[in-house]
Coordinates of C-alpha atoms in Angstrom, one line a residue:
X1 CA 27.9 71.6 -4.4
X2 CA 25.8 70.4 -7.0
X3 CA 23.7 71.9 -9.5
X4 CA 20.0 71.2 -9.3
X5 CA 18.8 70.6 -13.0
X6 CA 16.2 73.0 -15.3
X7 CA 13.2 71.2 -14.2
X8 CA 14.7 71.2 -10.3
X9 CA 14.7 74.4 -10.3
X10 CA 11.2 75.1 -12.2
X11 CA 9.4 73.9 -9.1
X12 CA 10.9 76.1 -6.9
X13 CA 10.5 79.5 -9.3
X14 CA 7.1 78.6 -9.0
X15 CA 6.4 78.2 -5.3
X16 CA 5.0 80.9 -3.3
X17 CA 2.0 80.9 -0.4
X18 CA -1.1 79.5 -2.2
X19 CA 0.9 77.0 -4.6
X20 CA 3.6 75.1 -1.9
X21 CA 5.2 72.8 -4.7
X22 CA 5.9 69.9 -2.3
X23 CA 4.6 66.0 -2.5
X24 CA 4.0 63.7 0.0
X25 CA 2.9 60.1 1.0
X26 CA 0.5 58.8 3.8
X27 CA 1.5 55.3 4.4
X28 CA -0.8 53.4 7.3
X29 CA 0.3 50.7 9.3
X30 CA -1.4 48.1 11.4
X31 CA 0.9 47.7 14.9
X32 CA 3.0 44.3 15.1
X33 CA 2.1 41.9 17.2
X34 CA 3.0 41.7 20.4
X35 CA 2.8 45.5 20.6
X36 CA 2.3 46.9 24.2
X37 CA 0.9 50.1 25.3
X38 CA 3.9 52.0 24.9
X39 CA 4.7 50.9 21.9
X40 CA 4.2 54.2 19.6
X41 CA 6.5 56.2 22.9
X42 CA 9.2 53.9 22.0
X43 CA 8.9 54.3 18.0
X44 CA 9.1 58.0 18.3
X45 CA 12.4 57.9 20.5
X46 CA 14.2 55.0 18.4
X47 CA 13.0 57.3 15.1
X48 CA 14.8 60.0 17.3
X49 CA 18.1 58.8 17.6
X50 CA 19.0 58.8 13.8
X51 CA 20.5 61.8 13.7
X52 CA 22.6 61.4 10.5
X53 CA 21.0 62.1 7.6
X54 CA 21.8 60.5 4.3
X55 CA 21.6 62.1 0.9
X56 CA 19.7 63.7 -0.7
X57 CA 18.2 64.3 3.0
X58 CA 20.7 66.6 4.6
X59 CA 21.1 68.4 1.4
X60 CA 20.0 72.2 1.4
X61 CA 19.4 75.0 -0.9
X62 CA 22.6 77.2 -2.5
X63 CA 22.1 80.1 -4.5
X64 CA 24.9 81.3 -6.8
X65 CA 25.6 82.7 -9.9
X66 CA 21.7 82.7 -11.0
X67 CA 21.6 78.7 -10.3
X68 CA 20.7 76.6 -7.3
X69 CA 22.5 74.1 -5.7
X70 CA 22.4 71.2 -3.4
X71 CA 24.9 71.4 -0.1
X72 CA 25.6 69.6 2.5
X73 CA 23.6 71.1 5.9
X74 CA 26.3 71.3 8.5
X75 CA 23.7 72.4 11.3
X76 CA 21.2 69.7 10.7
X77 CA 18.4 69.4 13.5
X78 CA 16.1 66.7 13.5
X79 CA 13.5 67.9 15.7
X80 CA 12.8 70.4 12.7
X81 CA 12.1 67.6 10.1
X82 CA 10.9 65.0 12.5
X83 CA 7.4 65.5 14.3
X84 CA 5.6 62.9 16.6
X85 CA 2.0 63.7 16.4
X86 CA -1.5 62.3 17.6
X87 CA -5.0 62.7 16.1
X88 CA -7.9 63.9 17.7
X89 CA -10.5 61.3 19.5
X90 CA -12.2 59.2 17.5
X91 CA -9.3 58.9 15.4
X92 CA -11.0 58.5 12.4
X93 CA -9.6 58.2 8.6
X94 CA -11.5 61.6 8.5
X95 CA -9.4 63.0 11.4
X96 CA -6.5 61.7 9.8
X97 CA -7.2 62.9 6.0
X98 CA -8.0 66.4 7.9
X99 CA -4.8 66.4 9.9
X100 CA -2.8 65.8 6.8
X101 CA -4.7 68.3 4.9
X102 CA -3.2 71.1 7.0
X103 CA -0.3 69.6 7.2
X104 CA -0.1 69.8 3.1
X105 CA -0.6 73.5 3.4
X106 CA 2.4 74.6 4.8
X107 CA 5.2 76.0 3.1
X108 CA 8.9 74.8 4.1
X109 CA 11.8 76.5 5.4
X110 CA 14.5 76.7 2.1
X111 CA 17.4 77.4 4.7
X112 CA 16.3 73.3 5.6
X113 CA 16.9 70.6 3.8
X114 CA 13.7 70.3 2.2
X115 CA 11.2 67.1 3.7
X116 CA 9.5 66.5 6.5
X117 CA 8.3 63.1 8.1
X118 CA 5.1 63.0 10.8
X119 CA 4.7 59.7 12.6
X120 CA 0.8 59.9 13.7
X121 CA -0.5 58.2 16.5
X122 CA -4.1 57.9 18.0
X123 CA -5.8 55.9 14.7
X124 CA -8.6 53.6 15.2
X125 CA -8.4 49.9 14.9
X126 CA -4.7 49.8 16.2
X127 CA -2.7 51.6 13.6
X128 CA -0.6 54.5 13.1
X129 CA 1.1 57.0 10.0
X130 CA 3.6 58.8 8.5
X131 CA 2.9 61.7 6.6
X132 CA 6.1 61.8 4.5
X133 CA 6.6 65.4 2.6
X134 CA 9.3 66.3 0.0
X135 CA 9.3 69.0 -2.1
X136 CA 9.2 68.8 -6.0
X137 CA 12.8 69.8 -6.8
X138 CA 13.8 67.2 -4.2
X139 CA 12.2 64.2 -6.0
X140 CA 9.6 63.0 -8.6
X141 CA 7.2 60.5 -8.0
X142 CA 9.6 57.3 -9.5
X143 CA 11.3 58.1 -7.2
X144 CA 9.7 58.7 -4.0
X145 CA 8.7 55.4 -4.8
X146 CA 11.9 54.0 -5.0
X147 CA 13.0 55.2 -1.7
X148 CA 10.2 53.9 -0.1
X149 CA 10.6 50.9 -1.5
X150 CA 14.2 50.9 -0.1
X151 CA 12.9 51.9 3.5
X152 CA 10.6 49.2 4.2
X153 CA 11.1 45.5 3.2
X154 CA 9.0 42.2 1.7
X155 CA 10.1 40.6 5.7
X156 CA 7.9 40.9 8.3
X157 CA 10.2 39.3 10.7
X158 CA 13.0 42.4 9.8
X159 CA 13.3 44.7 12.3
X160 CA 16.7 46.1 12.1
X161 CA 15.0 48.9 9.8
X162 CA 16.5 53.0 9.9
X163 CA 13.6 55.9 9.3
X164 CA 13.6 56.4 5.6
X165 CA 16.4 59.7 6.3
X166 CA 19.1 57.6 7.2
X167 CA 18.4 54.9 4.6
X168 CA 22.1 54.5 3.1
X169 CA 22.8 54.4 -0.7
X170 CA 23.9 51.6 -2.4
X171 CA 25.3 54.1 -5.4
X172 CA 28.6 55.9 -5.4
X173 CA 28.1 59.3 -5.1
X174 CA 28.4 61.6 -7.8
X175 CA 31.5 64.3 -7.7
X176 CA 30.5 68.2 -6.5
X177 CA 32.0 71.3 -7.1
X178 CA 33.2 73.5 -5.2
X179 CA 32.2 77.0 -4.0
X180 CA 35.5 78.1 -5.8
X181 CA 35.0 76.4 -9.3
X182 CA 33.8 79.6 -10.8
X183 CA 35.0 78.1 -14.8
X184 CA 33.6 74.7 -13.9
X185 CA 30.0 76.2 -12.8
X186 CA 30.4 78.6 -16.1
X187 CA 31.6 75.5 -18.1
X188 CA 28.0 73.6 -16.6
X189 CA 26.3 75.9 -17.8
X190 CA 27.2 76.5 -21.7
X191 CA 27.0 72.3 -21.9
X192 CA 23.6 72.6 -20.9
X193 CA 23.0 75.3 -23.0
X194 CA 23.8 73.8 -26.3
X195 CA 22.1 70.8 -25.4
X196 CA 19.0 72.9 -24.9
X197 CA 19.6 74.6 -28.5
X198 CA 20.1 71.6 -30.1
X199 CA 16.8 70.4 -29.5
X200 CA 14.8 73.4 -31.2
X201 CA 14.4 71.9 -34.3
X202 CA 12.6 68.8 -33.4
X203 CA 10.2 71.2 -30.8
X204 CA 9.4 73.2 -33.8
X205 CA 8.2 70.6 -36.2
X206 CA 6.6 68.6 -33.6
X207 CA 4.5 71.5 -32.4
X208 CA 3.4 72.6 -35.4
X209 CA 2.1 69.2 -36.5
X210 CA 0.7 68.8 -33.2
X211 CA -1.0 72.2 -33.6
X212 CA -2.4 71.2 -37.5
X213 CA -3.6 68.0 -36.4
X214 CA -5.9 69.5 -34.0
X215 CA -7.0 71.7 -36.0
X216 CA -8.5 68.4 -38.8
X217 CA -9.3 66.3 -35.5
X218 CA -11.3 67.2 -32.4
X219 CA -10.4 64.5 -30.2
X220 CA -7.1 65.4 -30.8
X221 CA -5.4 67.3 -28.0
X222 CA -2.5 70.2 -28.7
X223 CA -1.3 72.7 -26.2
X224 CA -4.1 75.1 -26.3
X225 CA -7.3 72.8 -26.4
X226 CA -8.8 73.0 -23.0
X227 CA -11.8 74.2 -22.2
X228 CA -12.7 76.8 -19.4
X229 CA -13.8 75.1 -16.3
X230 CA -14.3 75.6 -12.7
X231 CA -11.2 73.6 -12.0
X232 CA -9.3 76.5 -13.6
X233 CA -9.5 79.1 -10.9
X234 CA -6.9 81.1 -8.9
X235 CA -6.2 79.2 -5.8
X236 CA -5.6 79.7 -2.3
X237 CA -3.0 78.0 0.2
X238 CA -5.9 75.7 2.2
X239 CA -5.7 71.7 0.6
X240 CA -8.2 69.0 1.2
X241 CA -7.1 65.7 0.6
X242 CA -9.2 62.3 0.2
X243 CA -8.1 59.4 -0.1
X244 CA -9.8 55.7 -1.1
X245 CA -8.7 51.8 -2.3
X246 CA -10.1 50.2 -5.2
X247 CA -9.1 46.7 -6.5
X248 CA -6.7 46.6 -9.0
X249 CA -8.6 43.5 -10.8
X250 CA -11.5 45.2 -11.7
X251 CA -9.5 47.8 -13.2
X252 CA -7.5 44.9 -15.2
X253 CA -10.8 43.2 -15.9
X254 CA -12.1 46.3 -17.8
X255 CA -9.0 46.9 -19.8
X256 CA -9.0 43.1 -21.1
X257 CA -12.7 44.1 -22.6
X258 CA -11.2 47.0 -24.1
X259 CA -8.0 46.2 -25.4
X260 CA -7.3 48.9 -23.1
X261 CA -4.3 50.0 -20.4
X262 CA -4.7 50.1 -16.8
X263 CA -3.7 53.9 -17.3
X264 CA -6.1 54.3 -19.9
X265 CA -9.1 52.5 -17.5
X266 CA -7.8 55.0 -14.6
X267 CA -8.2 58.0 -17.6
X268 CA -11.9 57.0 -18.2
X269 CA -12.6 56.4 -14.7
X270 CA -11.6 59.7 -14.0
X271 CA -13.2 61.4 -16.6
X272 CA -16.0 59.5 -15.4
X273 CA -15.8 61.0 -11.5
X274 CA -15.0 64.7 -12.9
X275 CA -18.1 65.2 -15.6
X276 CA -20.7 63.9 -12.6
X277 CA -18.8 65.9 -10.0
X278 CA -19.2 69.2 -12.7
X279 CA -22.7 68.2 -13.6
X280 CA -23.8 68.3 -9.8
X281 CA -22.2 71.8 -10.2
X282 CA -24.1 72.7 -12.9
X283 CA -20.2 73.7 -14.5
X284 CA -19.3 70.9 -17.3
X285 CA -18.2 72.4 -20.3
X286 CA -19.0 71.4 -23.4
X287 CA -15.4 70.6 -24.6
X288 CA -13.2 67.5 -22.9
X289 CA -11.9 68.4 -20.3
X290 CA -7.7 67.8 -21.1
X291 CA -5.7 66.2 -18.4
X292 CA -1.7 66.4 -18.3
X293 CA -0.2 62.8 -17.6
X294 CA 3.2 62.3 -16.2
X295 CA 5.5 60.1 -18.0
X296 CA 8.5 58.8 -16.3
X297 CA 11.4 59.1 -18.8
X298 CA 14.1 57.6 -16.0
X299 CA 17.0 55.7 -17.8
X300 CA 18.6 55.1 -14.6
X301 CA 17.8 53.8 -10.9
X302 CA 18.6 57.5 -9.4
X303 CA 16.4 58.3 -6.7
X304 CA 16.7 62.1 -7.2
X305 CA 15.9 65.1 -9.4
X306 CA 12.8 65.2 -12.0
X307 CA 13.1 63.3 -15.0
X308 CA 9.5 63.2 -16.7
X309 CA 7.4 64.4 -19.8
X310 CA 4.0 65.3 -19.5
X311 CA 1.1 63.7 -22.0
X312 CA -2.0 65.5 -23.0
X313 CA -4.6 63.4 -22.7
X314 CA -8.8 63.9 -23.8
X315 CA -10.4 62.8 -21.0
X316 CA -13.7 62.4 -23.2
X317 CA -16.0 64.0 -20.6
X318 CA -18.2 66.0 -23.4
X319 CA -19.6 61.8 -23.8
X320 CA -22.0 60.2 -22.0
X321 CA -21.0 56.7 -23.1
X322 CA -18.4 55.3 -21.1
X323 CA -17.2 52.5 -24.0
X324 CA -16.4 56.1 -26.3
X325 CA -15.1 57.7 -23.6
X326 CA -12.7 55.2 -23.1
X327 CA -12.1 55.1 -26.9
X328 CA -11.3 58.8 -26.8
X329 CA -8.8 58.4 -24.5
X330 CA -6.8 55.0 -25.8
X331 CA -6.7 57.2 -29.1
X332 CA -5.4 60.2 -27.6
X333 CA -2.7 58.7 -24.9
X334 CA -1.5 56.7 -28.2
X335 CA -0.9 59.5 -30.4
X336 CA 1.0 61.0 -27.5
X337 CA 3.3 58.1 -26.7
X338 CA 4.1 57.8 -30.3
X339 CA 5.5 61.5 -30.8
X340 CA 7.5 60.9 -27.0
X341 CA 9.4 57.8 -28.5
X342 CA 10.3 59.3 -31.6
X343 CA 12.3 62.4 -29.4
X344 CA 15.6 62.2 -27.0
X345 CA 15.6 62.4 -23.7
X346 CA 16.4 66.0 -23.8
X347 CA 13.8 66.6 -26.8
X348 CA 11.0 65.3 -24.5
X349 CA 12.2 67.2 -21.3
X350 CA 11.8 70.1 -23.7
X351 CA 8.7 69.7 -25.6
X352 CA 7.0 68.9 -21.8
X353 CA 8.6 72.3 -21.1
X354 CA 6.9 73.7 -24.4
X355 CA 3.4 72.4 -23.6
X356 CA 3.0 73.6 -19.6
X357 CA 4.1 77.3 -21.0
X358 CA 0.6 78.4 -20.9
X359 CA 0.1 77.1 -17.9
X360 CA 2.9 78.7 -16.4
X361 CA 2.0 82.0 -17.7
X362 CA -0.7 81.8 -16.2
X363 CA 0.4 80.7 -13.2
X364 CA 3.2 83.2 -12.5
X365 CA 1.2 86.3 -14.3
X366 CA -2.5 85.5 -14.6
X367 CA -1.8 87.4 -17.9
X368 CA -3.4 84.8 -20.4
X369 CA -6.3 82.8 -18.9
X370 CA -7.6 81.3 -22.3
X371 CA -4.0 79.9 -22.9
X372 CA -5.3 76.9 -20.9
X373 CA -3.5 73.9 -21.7
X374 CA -5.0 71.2 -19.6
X375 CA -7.8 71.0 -16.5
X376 CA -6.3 68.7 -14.3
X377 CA -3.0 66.2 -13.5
X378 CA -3.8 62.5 -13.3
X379 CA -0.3 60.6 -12.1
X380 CA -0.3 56.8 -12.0
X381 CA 3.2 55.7 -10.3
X382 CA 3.7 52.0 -9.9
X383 CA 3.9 50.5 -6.6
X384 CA 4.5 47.2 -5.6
X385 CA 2.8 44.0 -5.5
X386 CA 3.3 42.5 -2.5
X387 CA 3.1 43.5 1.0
X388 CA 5.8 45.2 2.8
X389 CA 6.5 46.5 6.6
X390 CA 8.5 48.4 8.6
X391 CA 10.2 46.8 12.0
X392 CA 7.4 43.9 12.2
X393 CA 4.4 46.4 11.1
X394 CA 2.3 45.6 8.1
X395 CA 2.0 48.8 5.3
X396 CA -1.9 48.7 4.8
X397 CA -2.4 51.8 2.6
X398 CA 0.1 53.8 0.7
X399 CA -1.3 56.9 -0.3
X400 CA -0.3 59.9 -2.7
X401 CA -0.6 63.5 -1.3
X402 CA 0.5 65.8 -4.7
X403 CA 0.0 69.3 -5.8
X404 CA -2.6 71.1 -7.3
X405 CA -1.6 74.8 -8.6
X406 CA -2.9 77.7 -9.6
X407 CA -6.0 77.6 -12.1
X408 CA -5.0 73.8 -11.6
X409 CA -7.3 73.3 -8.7
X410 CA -7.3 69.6 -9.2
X411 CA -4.2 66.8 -8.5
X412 CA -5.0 62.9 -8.9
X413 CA -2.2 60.8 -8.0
X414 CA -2.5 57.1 -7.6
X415 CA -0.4 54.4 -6.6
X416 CA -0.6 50.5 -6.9
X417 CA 0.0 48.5 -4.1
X418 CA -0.9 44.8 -4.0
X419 CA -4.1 44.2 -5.1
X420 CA -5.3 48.0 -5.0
X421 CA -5.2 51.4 -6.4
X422 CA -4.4 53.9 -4.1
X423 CA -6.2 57.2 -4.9
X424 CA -4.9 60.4 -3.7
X425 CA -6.8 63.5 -4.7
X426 CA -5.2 66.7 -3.5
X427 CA -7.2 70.1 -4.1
X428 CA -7.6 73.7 -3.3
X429 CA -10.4 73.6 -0.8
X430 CA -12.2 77.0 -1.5
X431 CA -11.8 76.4 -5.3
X432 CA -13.3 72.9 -5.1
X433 CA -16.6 72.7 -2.7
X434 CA -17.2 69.1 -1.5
X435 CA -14.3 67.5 -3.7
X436 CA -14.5 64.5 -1.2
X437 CA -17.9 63.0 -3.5
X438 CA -15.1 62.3 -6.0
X439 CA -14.2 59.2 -4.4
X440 CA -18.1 58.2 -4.8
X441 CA -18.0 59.4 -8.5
X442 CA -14.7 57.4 -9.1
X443 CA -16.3 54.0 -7.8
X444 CA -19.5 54.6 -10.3
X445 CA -17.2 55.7 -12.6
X446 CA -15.9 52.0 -12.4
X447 CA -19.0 50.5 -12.0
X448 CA -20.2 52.0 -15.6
X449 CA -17.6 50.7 -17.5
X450 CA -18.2 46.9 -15.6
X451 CA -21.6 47.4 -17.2
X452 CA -20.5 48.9 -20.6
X453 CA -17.7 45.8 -20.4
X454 CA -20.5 43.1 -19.9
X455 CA -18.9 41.8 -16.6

């Protein structure tokens, strides 16, 4: 067995019906050449016949001792984590962004390993998908990324190519303990512990400076700064999910204006999107709107587990002018770096830990509403540049599917691939009415800072 880590197991303390805590993927593919009629038939049966899983995919839940682990599922059945599915006529994107937002609001079996994949058929323009689904405590988005970078391939002439389950590691694995190694599990335990406790100190005197300095400066985000918005509500099970491209150049061409990131350009575009989408709503507050960043922290090329800190970042939305707003937010992602590289790896797991207490307060009580520490999540995971393919098909859109949770309504995710940002927004669909027009807010959103910018 092995023990999954604190932040593993967060995500799964905090699952239940209206807040699944999985991720997913929707990758598109155009069909090879030379494909024939029965060409998706065939794919589904050769995806079939891997029927050994590789780790961490036939790895299930074990509870013992007040800890989870990770074992080995001796009664692995692929027709349970494999599904061969077709969309409706006329096969749309918006029959395929609808099938996959139903599909993101189902809860997985814990006696499973914990992923599904969905190859979808029946997509105009001679193309098909996989809906790939993992949940939280299985994998972060570095490294979702990294095993799907493993799974396809840079060749399009490769076509000796595994589904992404039984992609074999290239790393020795790691030793496991036993059911019986009571001492050992114990011994886990108090190292953990002390490695925890030896990181109070620098949470204490980081937090209170982060708390004083927000207190002299108003663009200056701490832990309890966010404003009460619409995107804040109690949520329900149901996801919607929209998806769109947008060139990765424009993006660059505005930050070289700037002197800004392409994270902080995806910031301001955001903030952009979400004050027009609250304005048509008639519900923009008049405090920024904070939105928490992920920040890989991976030292190593491990493809599983969580290892990220989170960034408070002023989105600037309480500003009309996108060049401020953009300002706003360069400041404010700054200041936040700078405390993260001052801090261990540990300190940083911890003070992330520290800052999304509020939110899971709220979250798991509903007992403190005004404790709200940030609006929404904005994840930007790097992808790569070039195109890949899987057995001869060409990978034409890679697409984030994430989480939004409760009084979180709200998940951006986006990925790079090529020459394009991918754009995944995930959301409770009761809580947000018509969330879709946030693809049309994100382009003006660009547009206004190509103006602002002078290009």
């Amino acid at each position: 067995m092995k023990p999954l880590s604190p932040v593993d197991q967060v995500f799964l303390w905090l699952e239940k019906r209206q807040q699944p805590m999985h991720v997913g993927g929707l990758h598109i593919f155009s069909f090879p050449e030379g494909a024939g009629s029965k060409y998706m038939t065939e794919l589904a049966e050769l995806m079939r016949s891997y029927t050994d899983p590789q780790p961490p995919f036939n790895q299930k839940l074990f509870f013992r001792l007040g800890q989870y682990y990770w074992e080995t599922d001796k009664q692995f059945d692929l027709e349970h984590h494999f599904r061969h599915e077709a969309l409706p006529k006329p096969g749309r994107i918006r029959e395929l962004l609808s099938h996959v937002s139903a599909e993101h609001s189902n809860l997985m079996d814990r006696e499973r390993p914990l992923w599904e994949t969905h190859l979808i058929e029946g997509i105009r323009g001679r193309r098909f998908a996989f809906y790939h689904k993992a949940h939280h405590c299985m994998v972060d988005g570095i490294a979702a990324m990294r095993m799907t970078l493993k799974s396809y391939s840079f060749d399009p002439e490769r076509s000796d190519m595994p589904p992404i389950w039984s992609m074999k590691s290239d790393k020795r694995p790691r030793a496991e303990l036993t059911p019986g190694d009571t001492i050992q599990s114990i011994a886990h335990f108090l190292e953990g512990a002390g490695k925890q406790i030896a990181t109070i100190p620098t949470l204490a005197r980081e937090m209170t400076k982060a708390i004083a300095k927000s207190r002299r400066d108003e663009d200056f985000v701490s832990i309890f700064n966010a404003p009460k918005c619409v995107l804040n509500q109690k949520i329900t099970g149901s996801r919607r999910f929209a998806a769109q491209s947008y060139p990765i150049a424009r993006i660059k061409a505005i930050g070289k204006v700037f002197g800004a990131t392409v994270n902080d350009v995806v910031l301001a575009v955001c903030g952009s999107a979400l004050r027009n989408y609250l304005i048509s709503l008639r519900e923009l507050p008049d405090r920024p709107l904070i939105a928490m960043v992920p920040m890989s922290i991976r030292k190593d090329d491990s493809d599983s587990g969580n290892q990220v800190a989170m960034i408070l970042a002023n989105l600037g939305t309480h500003v009309a002018d996108p060049a401020h707003r953009i300002e706003i937010i360069q400041n404010s992602v700054s200041e936040a770096k700078t405390r993260f590289k001052q801090m261990t790896q540990d300190e940083a797991v911890n003070y992330t830990a520290l800052t999304l207490a509020p939110t899971g307060i709220n979250m798991l009580t509903g007992l403190a509403p005004k404790l709200q520490a940030f609006n929404v999540i904005i994840s930007n995971v790097p992808g790569p540049d070039k195109p890949m393919y899987w057995n001869g098909a060409r990978l034409e859109g890679l697409y984030p599917v994430s989480i939004p949770v409760d009084r979180v309504a709200l998940n951006i995710t986006l990925l790079s691939y090529v020459d394009n940002l991918e754009f995944g927004l995930t959301a409770c669909r009761r809580t947000l009415p018509s969330m879709q027009r946030l693809l049309d807010y994100l382009e003006s959103g660009i547009k206004e800072l190509e103006v602002a910018a002078g290009i």
